[in-house]
Coordinates of C-alpha atoms and ligand atoms in Angstrom, one line a residue:
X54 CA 7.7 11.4 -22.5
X55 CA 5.0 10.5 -20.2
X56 CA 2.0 12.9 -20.5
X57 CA 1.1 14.6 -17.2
X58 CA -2.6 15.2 -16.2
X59 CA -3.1 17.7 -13.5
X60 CA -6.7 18.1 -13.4
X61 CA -9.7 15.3 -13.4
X62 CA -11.4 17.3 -16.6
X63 CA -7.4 16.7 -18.2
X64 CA -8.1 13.0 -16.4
X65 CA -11.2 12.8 -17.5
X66 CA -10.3 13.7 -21.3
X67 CA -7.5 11.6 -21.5
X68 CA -9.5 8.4 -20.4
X69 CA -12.5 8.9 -22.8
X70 CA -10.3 9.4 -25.8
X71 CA -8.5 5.8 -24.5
X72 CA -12.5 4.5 -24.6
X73 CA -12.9 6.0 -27.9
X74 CA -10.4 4.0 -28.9
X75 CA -11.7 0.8 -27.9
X76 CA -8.7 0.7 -25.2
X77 CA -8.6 -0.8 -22.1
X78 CA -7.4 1.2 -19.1
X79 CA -5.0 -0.6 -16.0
X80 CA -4.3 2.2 -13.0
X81 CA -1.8 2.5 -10.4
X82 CA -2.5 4.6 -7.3
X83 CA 0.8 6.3 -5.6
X84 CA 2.1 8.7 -3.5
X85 CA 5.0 8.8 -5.1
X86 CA 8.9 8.2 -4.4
X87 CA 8.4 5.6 -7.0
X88 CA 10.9 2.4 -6.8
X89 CA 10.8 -1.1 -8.3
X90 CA 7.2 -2.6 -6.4
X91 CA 5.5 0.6 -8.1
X92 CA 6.8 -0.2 -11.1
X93 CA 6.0 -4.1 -11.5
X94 CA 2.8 -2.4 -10.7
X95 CA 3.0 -0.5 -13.7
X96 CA 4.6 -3.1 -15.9
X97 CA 2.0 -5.4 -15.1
X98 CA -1.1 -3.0 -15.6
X99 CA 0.9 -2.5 -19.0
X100 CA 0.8 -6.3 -19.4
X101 CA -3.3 -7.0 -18.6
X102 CA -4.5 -4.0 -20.3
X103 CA -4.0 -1.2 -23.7
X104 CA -2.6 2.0 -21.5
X105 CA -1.7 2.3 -17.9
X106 CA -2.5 5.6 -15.6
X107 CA -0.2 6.2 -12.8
X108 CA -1.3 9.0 -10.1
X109 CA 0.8 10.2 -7.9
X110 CA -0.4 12.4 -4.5
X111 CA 0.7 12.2 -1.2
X112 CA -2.4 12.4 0.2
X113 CA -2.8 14.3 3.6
X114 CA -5.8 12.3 4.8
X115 CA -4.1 9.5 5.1
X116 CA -1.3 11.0 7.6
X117 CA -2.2 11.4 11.0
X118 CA -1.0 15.3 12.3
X119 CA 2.4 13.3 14.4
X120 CA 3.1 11.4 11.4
X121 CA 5.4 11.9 8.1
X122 CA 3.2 14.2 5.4
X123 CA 5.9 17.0 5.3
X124 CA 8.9 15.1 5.4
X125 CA 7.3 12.2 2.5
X126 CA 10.2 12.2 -0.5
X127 CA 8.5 14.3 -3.1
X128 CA 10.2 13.8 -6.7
X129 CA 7.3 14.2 -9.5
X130 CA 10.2 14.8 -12.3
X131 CA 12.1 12.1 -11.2
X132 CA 9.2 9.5 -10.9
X133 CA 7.7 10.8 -14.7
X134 CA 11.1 9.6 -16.2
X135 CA 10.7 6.5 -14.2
X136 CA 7.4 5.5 -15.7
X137 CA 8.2 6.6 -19.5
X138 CA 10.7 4.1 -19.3
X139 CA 8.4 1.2 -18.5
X140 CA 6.2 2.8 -21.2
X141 CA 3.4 4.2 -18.6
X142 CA 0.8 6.6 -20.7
X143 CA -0.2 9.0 -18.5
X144 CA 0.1 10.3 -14.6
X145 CA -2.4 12.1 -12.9
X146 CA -0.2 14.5 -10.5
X147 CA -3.1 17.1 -9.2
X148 CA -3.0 19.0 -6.1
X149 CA -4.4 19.3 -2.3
X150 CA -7.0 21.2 -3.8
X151 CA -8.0 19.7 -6.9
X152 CA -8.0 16.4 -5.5
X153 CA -10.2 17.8 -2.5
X154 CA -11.9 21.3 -3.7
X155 CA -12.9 23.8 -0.5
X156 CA -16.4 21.9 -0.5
X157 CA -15.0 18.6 -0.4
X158 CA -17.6 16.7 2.3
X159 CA -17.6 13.2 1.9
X160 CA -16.0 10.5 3.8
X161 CA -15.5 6.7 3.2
X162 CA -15.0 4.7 5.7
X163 CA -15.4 0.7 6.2
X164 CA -16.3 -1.3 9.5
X165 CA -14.5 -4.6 10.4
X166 CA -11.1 -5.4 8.1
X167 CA -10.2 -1.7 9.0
X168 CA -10.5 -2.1 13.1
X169 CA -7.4 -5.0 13.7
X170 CA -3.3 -4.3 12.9
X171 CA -3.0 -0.8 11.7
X172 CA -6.5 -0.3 12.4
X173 CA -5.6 -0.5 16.4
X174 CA -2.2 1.5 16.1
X175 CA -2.9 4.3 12.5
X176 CA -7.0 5.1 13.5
X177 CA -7.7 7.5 11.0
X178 CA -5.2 6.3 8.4
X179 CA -7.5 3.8 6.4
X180 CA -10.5 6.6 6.1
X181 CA -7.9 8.6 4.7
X182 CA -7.0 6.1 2.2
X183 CA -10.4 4.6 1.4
X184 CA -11.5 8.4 0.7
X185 CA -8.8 9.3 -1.8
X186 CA -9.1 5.8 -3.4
X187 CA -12.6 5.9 -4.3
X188 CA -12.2 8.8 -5.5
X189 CA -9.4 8.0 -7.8
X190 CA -11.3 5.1 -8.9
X191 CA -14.3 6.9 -9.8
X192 CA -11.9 9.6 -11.9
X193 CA -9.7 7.7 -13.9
X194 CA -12.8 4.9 -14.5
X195 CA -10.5 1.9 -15.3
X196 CA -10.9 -1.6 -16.2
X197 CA -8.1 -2.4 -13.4
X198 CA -6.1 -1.4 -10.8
X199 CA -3.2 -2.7 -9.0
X200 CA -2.4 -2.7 -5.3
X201 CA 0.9 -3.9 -3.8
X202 CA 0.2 -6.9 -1.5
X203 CA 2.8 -4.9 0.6
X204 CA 0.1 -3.1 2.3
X205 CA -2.3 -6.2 2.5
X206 CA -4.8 -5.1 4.8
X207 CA -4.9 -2.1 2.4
X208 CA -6.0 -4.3 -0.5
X209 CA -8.6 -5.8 1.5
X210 CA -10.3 -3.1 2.5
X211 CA -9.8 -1.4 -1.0
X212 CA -11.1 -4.8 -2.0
X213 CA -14.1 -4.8 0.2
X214 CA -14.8 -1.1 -0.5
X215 CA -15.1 -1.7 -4.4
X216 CA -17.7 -4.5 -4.2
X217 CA -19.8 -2.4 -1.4
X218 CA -19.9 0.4 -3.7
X219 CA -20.1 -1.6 -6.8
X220 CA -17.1 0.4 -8.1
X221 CA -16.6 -1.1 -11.6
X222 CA -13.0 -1.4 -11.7
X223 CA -11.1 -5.0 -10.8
X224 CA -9.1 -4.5 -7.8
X225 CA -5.9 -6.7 -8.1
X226 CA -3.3 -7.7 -5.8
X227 CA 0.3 -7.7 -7.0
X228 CA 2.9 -9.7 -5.1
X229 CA 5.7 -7.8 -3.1
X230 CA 8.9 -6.8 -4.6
X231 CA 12.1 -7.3 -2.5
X232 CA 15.6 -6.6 -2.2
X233 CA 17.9 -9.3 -2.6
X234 CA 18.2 -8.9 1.4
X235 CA 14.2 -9.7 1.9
X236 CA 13.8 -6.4 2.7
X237 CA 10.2 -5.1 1.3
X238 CA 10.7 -2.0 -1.0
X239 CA 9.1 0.9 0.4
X240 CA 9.7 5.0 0.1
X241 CA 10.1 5.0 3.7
X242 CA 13.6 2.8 3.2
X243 CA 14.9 5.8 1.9
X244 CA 14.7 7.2 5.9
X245 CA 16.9 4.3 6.9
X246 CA 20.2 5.0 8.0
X247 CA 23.7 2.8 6.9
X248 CA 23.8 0.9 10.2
X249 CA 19.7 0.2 10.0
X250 CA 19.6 -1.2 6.6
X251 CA 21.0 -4.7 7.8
X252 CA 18.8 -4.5 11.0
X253 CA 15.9 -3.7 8.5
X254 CA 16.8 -7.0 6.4
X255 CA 16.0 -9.2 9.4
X256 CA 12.8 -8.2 9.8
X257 CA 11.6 -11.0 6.7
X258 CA 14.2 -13.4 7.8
X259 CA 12.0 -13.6 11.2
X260 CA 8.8 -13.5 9.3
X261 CA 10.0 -16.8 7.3
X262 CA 11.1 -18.5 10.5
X263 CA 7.5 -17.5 12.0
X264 CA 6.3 -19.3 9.4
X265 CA 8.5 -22.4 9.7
X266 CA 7.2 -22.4 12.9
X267 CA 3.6 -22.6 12.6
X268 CA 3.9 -25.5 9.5
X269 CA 6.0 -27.4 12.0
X270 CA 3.1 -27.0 14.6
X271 CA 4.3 -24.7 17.4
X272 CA 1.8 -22.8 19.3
X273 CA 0.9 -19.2 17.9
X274 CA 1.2 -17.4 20.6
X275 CA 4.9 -19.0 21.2
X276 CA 5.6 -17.6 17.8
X277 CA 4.9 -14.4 18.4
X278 CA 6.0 -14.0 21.6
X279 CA 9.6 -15.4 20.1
X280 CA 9.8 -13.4 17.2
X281 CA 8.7 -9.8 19.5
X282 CA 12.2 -10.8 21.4
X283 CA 14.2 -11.2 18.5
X284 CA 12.9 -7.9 16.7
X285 CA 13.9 -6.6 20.5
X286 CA 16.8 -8.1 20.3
X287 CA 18.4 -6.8 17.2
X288 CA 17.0 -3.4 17.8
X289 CA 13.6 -2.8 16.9
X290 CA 12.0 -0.2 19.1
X291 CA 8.4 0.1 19.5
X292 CA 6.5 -3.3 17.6
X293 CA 3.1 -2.6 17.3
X294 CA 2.3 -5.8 15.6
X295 CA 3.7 -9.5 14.7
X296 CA 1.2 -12.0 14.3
X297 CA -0.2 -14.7 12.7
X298 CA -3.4 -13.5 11.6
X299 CA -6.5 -15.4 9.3
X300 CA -5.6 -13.9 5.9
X301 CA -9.3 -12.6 4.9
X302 CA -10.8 -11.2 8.1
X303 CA -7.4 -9.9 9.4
X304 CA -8.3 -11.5 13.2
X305 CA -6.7 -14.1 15.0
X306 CA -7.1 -17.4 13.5
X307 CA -10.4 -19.4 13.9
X308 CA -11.3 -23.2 12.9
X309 CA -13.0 -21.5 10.2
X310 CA -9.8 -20.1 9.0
X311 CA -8.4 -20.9 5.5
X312 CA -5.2 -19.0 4.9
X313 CA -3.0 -17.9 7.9
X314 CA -1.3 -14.5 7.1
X315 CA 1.6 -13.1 9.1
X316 CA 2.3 -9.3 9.1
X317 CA 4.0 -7.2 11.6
X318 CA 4.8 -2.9 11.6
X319 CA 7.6 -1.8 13.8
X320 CA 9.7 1.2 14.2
X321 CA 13.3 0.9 13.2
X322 CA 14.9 4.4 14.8
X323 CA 12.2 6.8 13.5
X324 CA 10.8 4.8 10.5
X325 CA 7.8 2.3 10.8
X326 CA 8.3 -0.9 8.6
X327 CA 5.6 -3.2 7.2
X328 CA 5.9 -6.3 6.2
X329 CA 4.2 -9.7 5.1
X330 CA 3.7 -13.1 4.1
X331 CA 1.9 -15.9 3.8
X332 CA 2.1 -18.5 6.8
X333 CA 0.6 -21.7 4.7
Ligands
LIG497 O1 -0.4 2.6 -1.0 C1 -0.3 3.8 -1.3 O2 0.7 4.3 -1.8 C2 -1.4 4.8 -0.9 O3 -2.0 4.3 0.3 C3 -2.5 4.9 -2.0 C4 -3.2 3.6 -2.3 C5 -1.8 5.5 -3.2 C6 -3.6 5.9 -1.5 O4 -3.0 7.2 -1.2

């Protein structure tokens, strides 16, 4: 059985004893609701390095006061079994308050790659999660940890965030697990209902076609425009994003631009779906 770690001086014992052991340490930062993506996460933590950490906390900074905090799937039993069977070592589950004490008073926050995309449409979201990651870094103190590129402008600004602060654990990317369908995994495709699931599916199928698009040429702005109508269409409420984006800076493609990235969030009925992929 995975061992569970509820405070940082548990956290903080259990990692030095890995060290004292010559071990190398991979980590996995999640809220929770674990499925498949959090487990490749896992597996391949397992695969780079001696032991693997999981932490799961829903982390209340990171929800703005309209959005989904209370009604985020909770299931710490169920997620412990999930990650002794991939052979995790330990999970850090604390609470609200150990994780920020009554005289918490710091803030991290990061300039550009935060302000485009969810930036525009989730404002206090990323300061949220920049906060609780660093200081999940800075408490488990591993060699590596894994991000899903899922929530890509996520691991670019956790990127960017550990090379400001010269936090010394390798941030790495890990690519996105799908269903058969296309459909990204998420915890928030539990809130789907039956008849949004298929809906939900289309939402890569028009990211691929985007991308078609642009390698045959078409204008990006045609692209978008096209693939707004058919999220529309199919019946996609509110689309706060689909675009082609420069795949570092997260802004509309320049002549500099390497990599083109395409990403889009929209509301399906009362969930908000993310999704990505490359465009080259
Ligand atoms: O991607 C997530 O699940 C969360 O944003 C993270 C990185 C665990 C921080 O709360």
């Amino acid at each position: 059985m995975v061992q569970i770690l509820k405070s940082p001086e548990d956290l903080r014992a259990y990692s030095k004893s890995l060290r004292a052991q010559n071990k190398t340490l991979g980590f996995v930062p999640t809220m929770g609701a674990l499925h498949e993506g959090h487990l490749t996460l896992a597996r391949t933590a397992l695969a780079e390095c001696d032991a693997c950490i999981v932490s799961i906390f829903v982390n209340p900074k990171q929800f703005a006061p309209h959005e989904d905090f209370d009604r985020y799937p909770r299931q710490l039993d169920k997620d412990a079994d999930l990650l002794s069977t991939v052979g995790v070592n330990a999970v850090f589950a604390p609470e609200v308050d150990v994780m920020y004490p009554k005289d918490f008073q710091t803030t991290v926050s990061l300039s550009e790659v935060t302000k485009p995309l969810e930036g525009e449409f989730r404002p206090t979201h990323f300061t949220g999660v920049s906060t609780v990651v660093a200081r999940l870094l800075l408490l488990v103190g591993a060699d590596k940890a894994y991000f899903g590129e899922k929530d890509y402008q996520q691991l670019q600004l956790i990127k960017q965030m550990a090379k400001d602060l010269a936090i010394p654990t390798e941030i790495i990317g890990v690519g996105i697990v799908r269903e058969k369908s296309g459909l990204a995994l998420s915890s928030r495709n539990a809130y789907l209902t039956t008849e949004e699931r298929p809906i939900a599916d289309q939402l890569n199928v028009i990211l691929k076609t985007m991308a078609s698009e642009f390698k045959s040429g078409a204008a990006i702005s045609d692209i978008e425009r096209r693939a707004a109508q058919k999220l529309s269409d199919i019946g996609f409420g509110k689309i706060d994003y689909i675009t082609i984006r420069d795949a570092e800076t997260l802004l509309p493609p320049t002549e500099e631009t390497k990599s083109h990235r395409i990403l889009a969030a929209a509301f399906l009925g009362k969930t908000r779906l993310i999704d990505n992929i490359s465009a080259d």
